[in-house]
């Protein structure tokens, strides 16, 4: 019911993998690796598990998350909890080294003790923007409900506020009960500043900023289709062009053979079904 209500329109019908795993007798899947584990192998308690990869999470709108929280709150009251929440602030006007130096100089007010600071430097790790060398600063105890990490592995500076247990539950429910996603920035910022504040111009600039728009620009079907096209272009295109020039009829034979073989691969059926559904929805809007 939860999948059909919140995720089916985006990720399509669930398909059985035909086997179980991870303590469940059944595994169902849809686009972008969305999986539902059902029918536990041990015990009499009936429960299920959703596994949503990061790429799939990125196309789930704020309204869907908010609606899911509303259903949980309405039906389960105090019997549902958030155990972990990570909130990331990106493109920040400072570096991990700035944070490290401020902590060393005592220009920080925090519930965390300075001895909990840890630094990880990887001089030969390649950042996502191609630059060499990454730097990460951790501040706070991993055993506590709060800690931060600041790193540049993605090519820009990201600050993550890691929240666990009661603190995660408190803040997650506070975020989801707001009417606008833009308000999430201010909510989490207030909790971040309760935990840590730096006496530095770059921190003042950061805390005076605005939140992201959380806009969704692609559907799961479009992302998967683009992935296949990229792979074909880069890995298959050159070889296929040679074979086509040598034997033009082979291309037609290859495609015909592919249509037969793909019937055994459920992931391709999901993609085609999603494409047809998109076309039907578009036709309905035009009518």
Short mmCIF file of the C-alpha atoms (twelve columns), coordinates in Angstrom:
data_MODEL
# 
_entry.id   MODEL 
# 
loop_
_atom_site.group_PDB 
_atom_site.id 
_atom_site.type_symbol 
_atom_site.label_atom_id 
_atom_site.label_alt_id 
_atom_site.label_comp_id 
_atom_site.label_asym_id 
_atom_site.label_seq_id 
_atom_site.Cartn_x 
_atom_site.Cartn_y 
_atom_site.Cartn_z 
_atom_site.pdbx_PDB_model_num 
ATOM 1   C CA . UNK A 1   0.000  0.000   0.000   1 
ATOM 2   C CA . UNK A 2   2.798  2.409   0.893   1 
ATOM 3   C CA . UNK A 3   4.679  1.690   -2.337  1 
ATOM 4   C CA . UNK A 4   1.577  2.060   -4.529  1 
ATOM 5   C CA . UNK A 5   0.532  5.256   -2.784  1 
ATOM 6   C CA . UNK A 6   3.856  7.098   -2.850  1 
ATOM 7   C CA . UNK A 7   6.314  5.504   -5.265  1 
ATOM 8   C CA . UNK A 8   4.495  3.610   -8.026  1 
ATOM 9   C CA . UNK A 9   3.854  6.681   -10.205 1 
ATOM 10  C CA . UNK A 10  7.583  7.488   -10.276 1 
ATOM 11  C CA . UNK A 11  9.231  4.053   -10.241 1 
ATOM 12  C CA . UNK A 12  6.616  1.835   -11.905 1 
ATOM 13  C CA . UNK A 13  5.169  -1.554  -10.985 1 
ATOM 14  C CA . UNK A 14  7.133  -3.767  -8.631  1 
ATOM 15  C CA . UNK A 15  8.569  -6.922  -10.201 1 
ATOM 16  C CA . UNK A 16  9.513  -10.048 -8.271  1 
ATOM 17  C CA . UNK A 17  13.178 -11.057 -8.398  1 
ATOM 18  C CA . UNK A 18  12.083 -14.663 -7.964  1 
ATOM 19  C CA . UNK A 19  14.144 -15.199 -4.835  1 
ATOM 20  C CA . UNK A 20  14.756 -13.855 -1.347  1 
ATOM 21  C CA . UNK A 21  17.720 -12.567 0.630   1 
ATOM 22  C CA . UNK A 22  18.850 -10.639 3.729   1 
ATOM 23  C CA . UNK A 23  16.467 -12.579 5.960   1 
ATOM 24  C CA . UNK A 24  13.417 -12.204 3.682   1 
ATOM 25  C CA . UNK A 25  11.728 -14.767 1.441   1 
ATOM 26  C CA . UNK A 26  10.766 -12.276 -1.265  1 
ATOM 27  C CA . UNK A 27  12.477 -9.344  -2.980  1 
ATOM 28  C CA . UNK A 28  10.609 -7.011  -5.320  1 
ATOM 29  C CA . UNK A 29  12.242 -4.266  -7.398  1 
ATOM 30  C CA . UNK A 30  11.505 -1.344  -9.697  1 
ATOM 31  C CA . UNK A 31  13.422 1.383   -11.552 1 
ATOM 32  C CA . UNK A 32  16.771 2.715   -10.288 1 
ATOM 33  C CA . UNK A 33  17.269 -0.240  -7.951  1 
ATOM 34  C CA . UNK A 34  14.337 0.498   -5.636  1 
ATOM 35  C CA . UNK A 35  13.811 -2.752  -3.654  1 
ATOM 36  C CA . UNK A 36  11.169 -4.026  -1.244  1 
ATOM 37  C CA . UNK A 37  12.042 -6.980  1.004   1 
ATOM 38  C CA . UNK A 38  8.994  -8.898  2.264   1 
ATOM 39  C CA . UNK A 39  7.993  -12.059 4.171   1 
ATOM 40  C CA . UNK A 40  10.674 -12.483 6.878   1 
ATOM 41  C CA . UNK A 41  12.331 -15.909 6.947   1 
ATOM 42  C CA . UNK A 42  12.512 -16.104 10.745  1 
ATOM 43  C CA . UNK A 43  9.916  -15.573 13.473  1 
ATOM 44  C CA . UNK A 44  6.224  -14.778 13.370  1 
ATOM 45  C CA . UNK A 45  6.517  -10.992 13.186  1 
ATOM 46  C CA . UNK A 46  5.463  -9.600  9.802   1 
ATOM 47  C CA . UNK A 47  7.490  -6.622  8.592   1 
ATOM 48  C CA . UNK A 48  9.118  -5.289  5.431   1 
ATOM 49  C CA . UNK A 49  12.160 -3.286  4.367   1 
ATOM 50  C CA . UNK A 50  12.549 -0.599  1.691   1 
ATOM 51  C CA . UNK A 51  15.959 -0.080  0.097   1 
ATOM 52  C CA . UNK A 52  16.164 3.133   -1.935  1 
ATOM 53  C CA . UNK A 53  19.573 3.879   -3.548  1 
ATOM 54  C CA . UNK A 54  20.868 7.429   -3.541  1 
ATOM 55  C CA . UNK A 55  20.115 7.999   -7.222  1 
ATOM 56  C CA . UNK A 56  16.503 6.994   -6.637  1 
ATOM 57  C CA . UNK A 57  16.262 9.210   -3.535  1 
ATOM 58  C CA . UNK A 58  17.218 12.214  -5.626  1 
ATOM 59  C CA . UNK A 59  14.046 11.965  -7.752  1 
ATOM 60  C CA . UNK A 60  11.658 11.615  -4.813  1 
ATOM 61  C CA . UNK A 61  9.931  14.947  -4.275  1 
ATOM 62  C CA . UNK A 62  9.578  16.693  -0.944  1 
ATOM 63  C CA . UNK A 63  5.789  16.254  -1.106  1 
ATOM 64  C CA . UNK A 64  6.203  12.463  -1.265  1 
ATOM 65  C CA . UNK A 65  8.425  12.395  1.824   1 
ATOM 66  C CA . UNK A 66  6.073  14.705  3.643   1 
ATOM 67  C CA . UNK A 67  3.057  12.604  2.670   1 
ATOM 68  C CA . UNK A 68  4.780  9.422   3.853   1 
ATOM 69  C CA . UNK A 69  5.511  11.000  7.223   1 
ATOM 70  C CA . UNK A 70  1.885  12.101  7.478   1 
ATOM 71  C CA . UNK A 71  0.650  8.532   6.884   1 
ATOM 72  C CA . UNK A 72  3.053  7.147   9.475   1 
ATOM 73  C CA . UNK A 73  2.083  9.789   12.006  1 
ATOM 74  C CA . UNK A 74  -1.655 9.322   11.422  1 
ATOM 75  C CA . UNK A 75  -1.603 5.530   11.586  1 
ATOM 76  C CA . UNK A 76  1.208  4.745   14.000  1 
ATOM 77  C CA . UNK A 77  1.417  7.790   16.267  1 
ATOM 78  C CA . UNK A 78  4.294  7.429   18.702  1 
ATOM 79  C CA . UNK A 79  5.180  3.965   17.413  1 
ATOM 80  C CA . UNK A 80  7.328  5.173   14.511  1 
ATOM 81  C CA . UNK A 81  10.740 6.803   14.875  1 
ATOM 82  C CA . UNK A 82  13.617 8.176   12.836  1 
ATOM 83  C CA . UNK A 83  16.912 6.695   14.033  1 
ATOM 84  C CA . UNK A 84  19.342 8.581   11.763  1 
ATOM 85  C CA . UNK A 85  19.312 11.839  9.817   1 
ATOM 86  C CA . UNK A 86  22.166 13.362  7.852   1 
ATOM 87  C CA . UNK A 87  21.655 16.914  6.590   1 
ATOM 88  C CA . UNK A 88  24.166 18.322  4.111   1 
ATOM 89  C CA . UNK A 89  25.021 21.956  3.339   1 
ATOM 90  C CA . UNK A 90  26.872 22.327  0.016   1 
ATOM 91  C CA . UNK A 91  28.980 24.924  -1.836  1 
ATOM 92  C CA . UNK A 92  30.150 26.539  1.402   1 
ATOM 93  C CA . UNK A 93  32.328 29.695  1.600   1 
ATOM 94  C CA . UNK A 94  35.077 28.002  3.635   1 
ATOM 95  C CA . UNK A 95  37.340 24.958  3.562   1 
ATOM 96  C CA . UNK A 96  37.809 21.996  5.918   1 
ATOM 97  C CA . UNK A 97  41.187 23.528  6.806   1 
ATOM 98  C CA . UNK A 98  39.400 26.724  7.932   1 
ATOM 99  C CA . UNK A 99  37.269 24.664  10.314  1 
ATOM 100 C CA . UNK A 100 40.305 22.796  11.636  1 
ATOM 101 C CA . UNK A 101 42.239 26.008  12.294  1 
ATOM 102 C CA . UNK A 102 39.283 27.664  14.049  1 
ATOM 103 C CA . UNK A 103 38.958 24.676  16.386  1 
ATOM 104 C CA . UNK A 104 42.712 24.695  17.079  1 
ATOM 105 C CA . UNK A 105 42.582 28.438  17.829  1 
ATOM 106 C CA . UNK A 106 39.645 28.047  20.189  1 
ATOM 107 C CA . UNK A 107 37.363 30.126  17.964  1 
ATOM 108 C CA . UNK A 108 34.485 27.717  18.407  1 
ATOM 109 C CA . UNK A 109 31.593 27.398  20.825  1 
ATOM 110 C CA . UNK A 110 30.287 23.856  20.908  1 
ATOM 111 C CA . UNK A 111 28.888 21.092  23.086  1 
ATOM 112 C CA . UNK A 112 31.588 18.907  21.530  1 
ATOM 113 C CA . UNK A 113 35.007 18.864  23.133  1 
ATOM 114 C CA . UNK A 114 38.047 19.897  21.097  1 
ATOM 115 C CA . UNK A 115 39.667 16.521  21.676  1 
ATOM 116 C CA . UNK A 116 36.962 14.925  19.497  1 
ATOM 117 C CA . UNK A 117 38.301 16.670  16.397  1 
ATOM 118 C CA . UNK A 118 39.829 14.269  13.874  1 
ATOM 119 C CA . UNK A 119 41.403 15.027  10.503  1 
ATOM 120 C CA . UNK A 120 41.687 12.724  7.519   1 
ATOM 121 C CA . UNK A 121 43.928 13.827  4.680   1 
ATOM 122 C CA . UNK A 122 44.200 11.810  1.451   1 
ATOM 123 C CA . UNK A 123 46.806 13.628  -0.677  1 
ATOM 124 C CA . UNK A 124 46.380 11.381  -3.735  1 
ATOM 125 C CA . UNK A 125 42.616 10.798  -3.713  1 
ATOM 126 C CA . UNK A 126 40.923 12.374  -6.727  1 
ATOM 127 C CA . UNK A 127 38.010 14.724  -6.102  1 
ATOM 128 C CA . UNK A 128 34.887 14.538  -8.242  1 
ATOM 129 C CA . UNK A 129 36.017 17.670  -10.102 1 
ATOM 130 C CA . UNK A 130 39.332 16.025  -11.039 1 
ATOM 131 C CA . UNK A 131 41.551 17.804  -8.520  1 
ATOM 132 C CA . UNK A 132 43.943 15.682  -6.484  1 
ATOM 133 C CA . UNK A 133 43.882 15.581  -2.697  1 
ATOM 134 C CA . UNK A 134 40.953 15.462  -0.255  1 
ATOM 135 C CA . UNK A 135 40.565 16.783  3.281   1 
ATOM 136 C CA . UNK A 136 37.991 15.879  5.927   1 
ATOM 137 C CA . UNK A 137 37.480 17.268  9.435   1 
ATOM 138 C CA . UNK A 138 35.324 15.447  11.992  1 
ATOM 139 C CA . UNK A 139 34.111 17.207  15.120  1 
ATOM 140 C CA . UNK A 140 32.105 15.496  17.842  1 
ATOM 141 C CA . UNK A 141 31.915 12.015  19.316  1 
ATOM 142 C CA . UNK A 142 30.576 9.158   17.215  1 
ATOM 143 C CA . UNK A 143 28.897 7.865   20.374  1 
ATOM 144 C CA . UNK A 144 26.867 11.048  20.829  1 
ATOM 145 C CA . UNK A 145 23.626 12.077  19.130  1 
ATOM 146 C CA . UNK A 146 25.335 14.820  17.109  1 
ATOM 147 C CA . UNK A 147 28.535 15.398  15.191  1 
ATOM 148 C CA . UNK A 148 29.665 17.262  12.080  1 
ATOM 149 C CA . UNK A 149 32.038 16.449  9.269   1 
ATOM 150 C CA . UNK A 150 33.363 18.950  6.749   1 
ATOM 151 C CA . UNK A 151 35.014 17.696  3.569   1 
ATOM 152 C CA . UNK A 152 35.916 18.630  -0.012  1 
ATOM 153 C CA . UNK A 153 35.771 15.223  -1.713  1 
ATOM 154 C CA . UNK A 154 33.080 16.413  -4.138  1 
ATOM 155 C CA . UNK A 155 35.159 19.362  -5.333  1 
ATOM 156 C CA . UNK A 156 33.354 21.866  -3.114  1 
ATOM 157 C CA . UNK A 157 33.042 22.117  0.652   1 
ATOM 158 C CA . UNK A 158 30.205 20.139  2.247   1 
ATOM 159 C CA . UNK A 159 29.216 20.249  5.907   1 
ATOM 160 C CA . UNK A 160 27.155 17.310  7.147   1 
ATOM 161 C CA . UNK A 161 25.294 17.355  10.430  1 
ATOM 162 C CA . UNK A 162 24.914 13.731  11.560  1 
ATOM 163 C CA . UNK A 163 22.024 13.108  13.934  1 
ATOM 164 C CA . UNK A 164 21.091 9.892   15.730  1 
ATOM 165 C CA . UNK A 165 18.550 8.443   18.176  1 
ATOM 166 C CA . UNK A 166 16.211 10.916  19.896  1 
ATOM 167 C CA . UNK A 167 17.873 13.947  18.312  1 
ATOM 168 C CA . UNK A 168 17.328 12.551  14.786  1 
ATOM 169 C CA . UNK A 169 13.708 11.735  15.590  1 
ATOM 170 C CA . UNK A 170 13.047 15.204  16.975  1 
ATOM 171 C CA . UNK A 171 14.513 17.109  14.030  1 
ATOM 172 C CA . UNK A 172 13.242 14.815  11.243  1 
ATOM 173 C CA . UNK A 173 9.649  15.085  12.470  1 
ATOM 174 C CA . UNK A 174 10.029 18.825  12.861  1 
ATOM 175 C CA . UNK A 175 11.240 19.117  9.251   1 
ATOM 176 C CA . UNK A 176 8.547  16.922  7.703   1 
ATOM 177 C CA . UNK A 177 5.715  18.695  9.489   1 
ATOM 178 C CA . UNK A 178 6.555  22.042  7.926   1 
ATOM 179 C CA . UNK A 179 4.533  23.030  4.864   1 
ATOM 180 C CA . UNK A 180 7.449  24.202  2.709   1 
ATOM 181 C CA . UNK A 181 10.746 22.448  2.022   1 
ATOM 182 C CA . UNK A 182 12.527 25.821  1.991   1 
ATOM 183 C CA . UNK A 183 11.885 26.034  5.724   1 
ATOM 184 C CA . UNK A 184 13.996 22.926  6.326   1 
ATOM 185 C CA . UNK A 185 17.183 24.965  5.889   1 
ATOM 186 C CA . UNK A 186 16.346 27.341  8.718   1 
ATOM 187 C CA . UNK A 187 15.168 24.523  10.987  1 
ATOM 188 C CA . UNK A 188 18.343 22.481  10.617  1 
ATOM 189 C CA . UNK A 189 20.518 25.590  10.709  1 
ATOM 190 C CA . UNK A 190 19.065 26.471  14.113  1 
ATOM 191 C CA . UNK A 191 19.890 22.989  15.429  1 
ATOM 192 C CA . UNK A 192 23.376 23.146  13.895  1 
ATOM 193 C CA . UNK A 193 24.061 26.465  15.642  1 
ATOM 194 C CA . UNK A 194 22.772 25.032  18.909  1 
ATOM 195 C CA . UNK A 195 25.508 22.447  18.549  1 
ATOM 196 C CA . UNK A 196 28.380 24.479  17.110  1 
ATOM 197 C CA . UNK A 197 29.234 28.102  16.259  1 
ATOM 198 C CA . UNK A 198 32.477 29.542  14.911  1 
ATOM 199 C CA . UNK A 199 33.836 33.018  15.493  1 
ATOM 200 C CA . UNK A 200 34.866 33.659  11.895  1 
ATOM 201 C CA . UNK A 201 33.674 35.805  8.933   1 
ATOM 202 C CA . UNK A 202 33.183 32.729  6.740   1 
ATOM 203 C CA . UNK A 203 30.799 31.227  9.318   1 
ATOM 204 C CA . UNK A 204 28.770 34.444  9.463   1 
ATOM 205 C CA . UNK A 205 28.469 34.347  5.682   1 
ATOM 206 C CA . UNK A 206 27.347 30.707  5.786   1 
ATOM 207 C CA . UNK A 207 24.663 31.048  8.468   1 
ATOM 208 C CA . UNK A 208 23.208 34.053  6.634   1 
ATOM 209 C CA . UNK A 209 22.651 31.980  3.489   1 
ATOM 210 C CA . UNK A 210 19.522 30.445  2.009   1 
ATOM 211 C CA . UNK A 211 18.441 26.847  1.479   1 
ATOM 212 C CA . UNK A 212 18.317 24.898  -1.773  1 
ATOM 213 C CA . UNK A 213 15.183 24.684  -3.942  1 
ATOM 214 C CA . UNK A 214 14.978 20.845  -3.873  1 
ATOM 215 C CA . UNK A 215 13.744 20.790  -7.456  1 
ATOM 216 C CA . UNK A 216 13.359 17.452  -9.225  1 
ATOM 217 C CA . UNK A 217 14.468 17.693  -12.865 1 
ATOM 218 C CA . UNK A 218 14.389 14.078  -14.071 1 
ATOM 219 C CA . UNK A 219 12.197 11.017  -13.704 1 
ATOM 220 C CA . UNK A 220 13.586 7.544   -12.850 1 
ATOM 221 C CA . UNK A 221 12.818 6.397   -16.393 1 
ATOM 222 C CA . UNK A 222 14.718 9.324   -17.949 1 
ATOM 223 C CA . UNK A 223 17.739 8.728   -15.696 1 
ATOM 224 C CA . UNK A 224 17.892 5.019   -16.540 1 
ATOM 225 C CA . UNK A 225 17.405 5.672   -20.257 1 
ATOM 226 C CA . UNK A 226 20.210 8.247   -20.233 1 
ATOM 227 C CA . UNK A 227 22.474 5.751   -18.441 1 
ATOM 228 C CA . UNK A 228 21.932 3.106   -21.134 1 
ATOM 229 C CA . UNK A 229 22.475 5.626   -23.930 1 
ATOM 230 C CA . UNK A 230 25.742 6.803   -22.359 1 
ATOM 231 C CA . UNK A 231 26.997 3.225   -21.997 1 
ATOM 232 C CA . UNK A 232 26.086 2.383   -25.599 1 
ATOM 233 C CA . UNK A 233 27.728 5.542   -26.920 1 
ATOM 234 C CA . UNK A 234 30.984 5.105   -25.022 1 
ATOM 235 C CA . UNK A 235 31.398 1.334   -24.858 1 
ATOM 236 C CA . UNK A 236 29.487 -0.139  -27.797 1 
ATOM 237 C CA . UNK A 237 29.295 2.598   -30.428 1 
ATOM 238 C CA . UNK A 238 32.813 2.337   -31.939 1 
ATOM 239 C CA . UNK A 239 32.765 -1.470  -32.272 1 
ATOM 240 C CA . UNK A 240 29.211 -1.523  -33.601 1 
ATOM 241 C CA . UNK A 241 30.044 1.081   -36.253 1 
ATOM 242 C CA . UNK A 242 32.870 -1.121  -37.554 1 
ATOM 243 C CA . UNK A 243 30.671 -4.222  -37.746 1 
ATOM 244 C CA . UNK A 244 27.920 -2.207  -39.433 1 
ATOM 245 C CA . UNK A 245 30.342 -0.958  -42.095 1 
ATOM 246 C CA . UNK A 246 31.574 -4.519  -42.690 1 
ATOM 247 C CA . UNK A 247 28.151 -6.167  -42.578 1 
ATOM 248 C CA . UNK A 248 25.163 -3.753  -42.589 1 
ATOM 249 C CA . UNK A 249 22.619 -6.566  -42.179 1 
ATOM 250 C CA . UNK A 250 24.159 -7.587  -38.843 1 
ATOM 251 C CA . UNK A 251 22.739 -4.514  -37.086 1 
ATOM 252 C CA . UNK A 252 19.168 -5.522  -37.934 1 
ATOM 253 C CA . UNK A 253 19.862 -9.093  -36.824 1 
ATOM 254 C CA . UNK A 254 21.404 -7.897  -33.579 1 
ATOM 255 C CA . UNK A 255 18.401 -5.718  -32.692 1 
ATOM 256 C CA . UNK A 256 15.954 -8.500  -33.514 1 
ATOM 257 C CA . UNK A 257 17.933 -10.936 -31.374 1 
ATOM 258 C CA . UNK A 258 18.080 -8.376  -28.570 1 
ATOM 259 C CA . UNK A 259 14.291 -8.026  -28.526 1 
ATOM 260 C CA . UNK A 260 13.994 -11.762 -27.966 1 
ATOM 261 C CA . UNK A 261 16.649 -11.972 -25.246 1 
ATOM 262 C CA . UNK A 262 15.467 -8.905  -23.334 1 
ATOM 263 C CA . UNK A 263 12.213 -10.685 -22.462 1 
ATOM 264 C CA . UNK A 264 14.179 -12.558 -19.796 1 
ATOM 265 C CA . UNK A 265 15.429 -9.305  -18.228 1 
ATOM 266 C CA . UNK A 266 12.671 -7.763  -16.087 1 
ATOM 267 C CA . UNK A 267 14.570 -4.484  -15.682 1 
ATOM 268 C CA . UNK A 268 14.049 -3.695  -19.377 1 
ATOM 269 C CA . UNK A 269 10.333 -4.428  -19.139 1 
ATOM 270 C CA . UNK A 270 10.141 -1.925  -16.279 1 
ATOM 271 C CA . UNK A 271 11.787 0.714   -18.458 1 
ATOM 272 C CA . UNK A 272 9.492  0.075   -21.433 1 
ATOM 273 C CA . UNK A 273 6.387  0.059   -19.225 1 
ATOM 274 C CA . UNK A 274 7.462  3.370   -17.694 1 
ATOM 275 C CA . UNK A 275 7.957  4.853   -21.169 1 
ATOM 276 C CA . UNK A 276 4.483  3.748   -22.256 1 
ATOM 277 C CA . UNK A 277 2.978  5.157   -19.076 1 
ATOM 278 C CA . UNK A 278 4.695  8.507   -19.676 1 
ATOM 279 C CA . UNK A 279 3.273  8.595   -23.212 1 
ATOM 280 C CA . UNK A 280 -0.239 7.780   -21.972 1 
ATOM 281 C CA . UNK A 281 -0.025 10.467  -19.294 1 
ATOM 282 C CA . UNK A 282 1.154  13.015  -21.858 1 
ATOM 283 C CA . UNK A 283 -1.645 12.051  -24.246 1 
ATOM 284 C CA . UNK A 284 -4.180 12.409  -21.431 1 
ATOM 285 C CA . UNK A 285 -2.930 15.929  -20.637 1 
ATOM 286 C CA . UNK A 286 -3.209 16.936  -24.324 1 
ATOM 287 C CA . UNK A 287 -6.760 15.630  -24.534 1 
# 
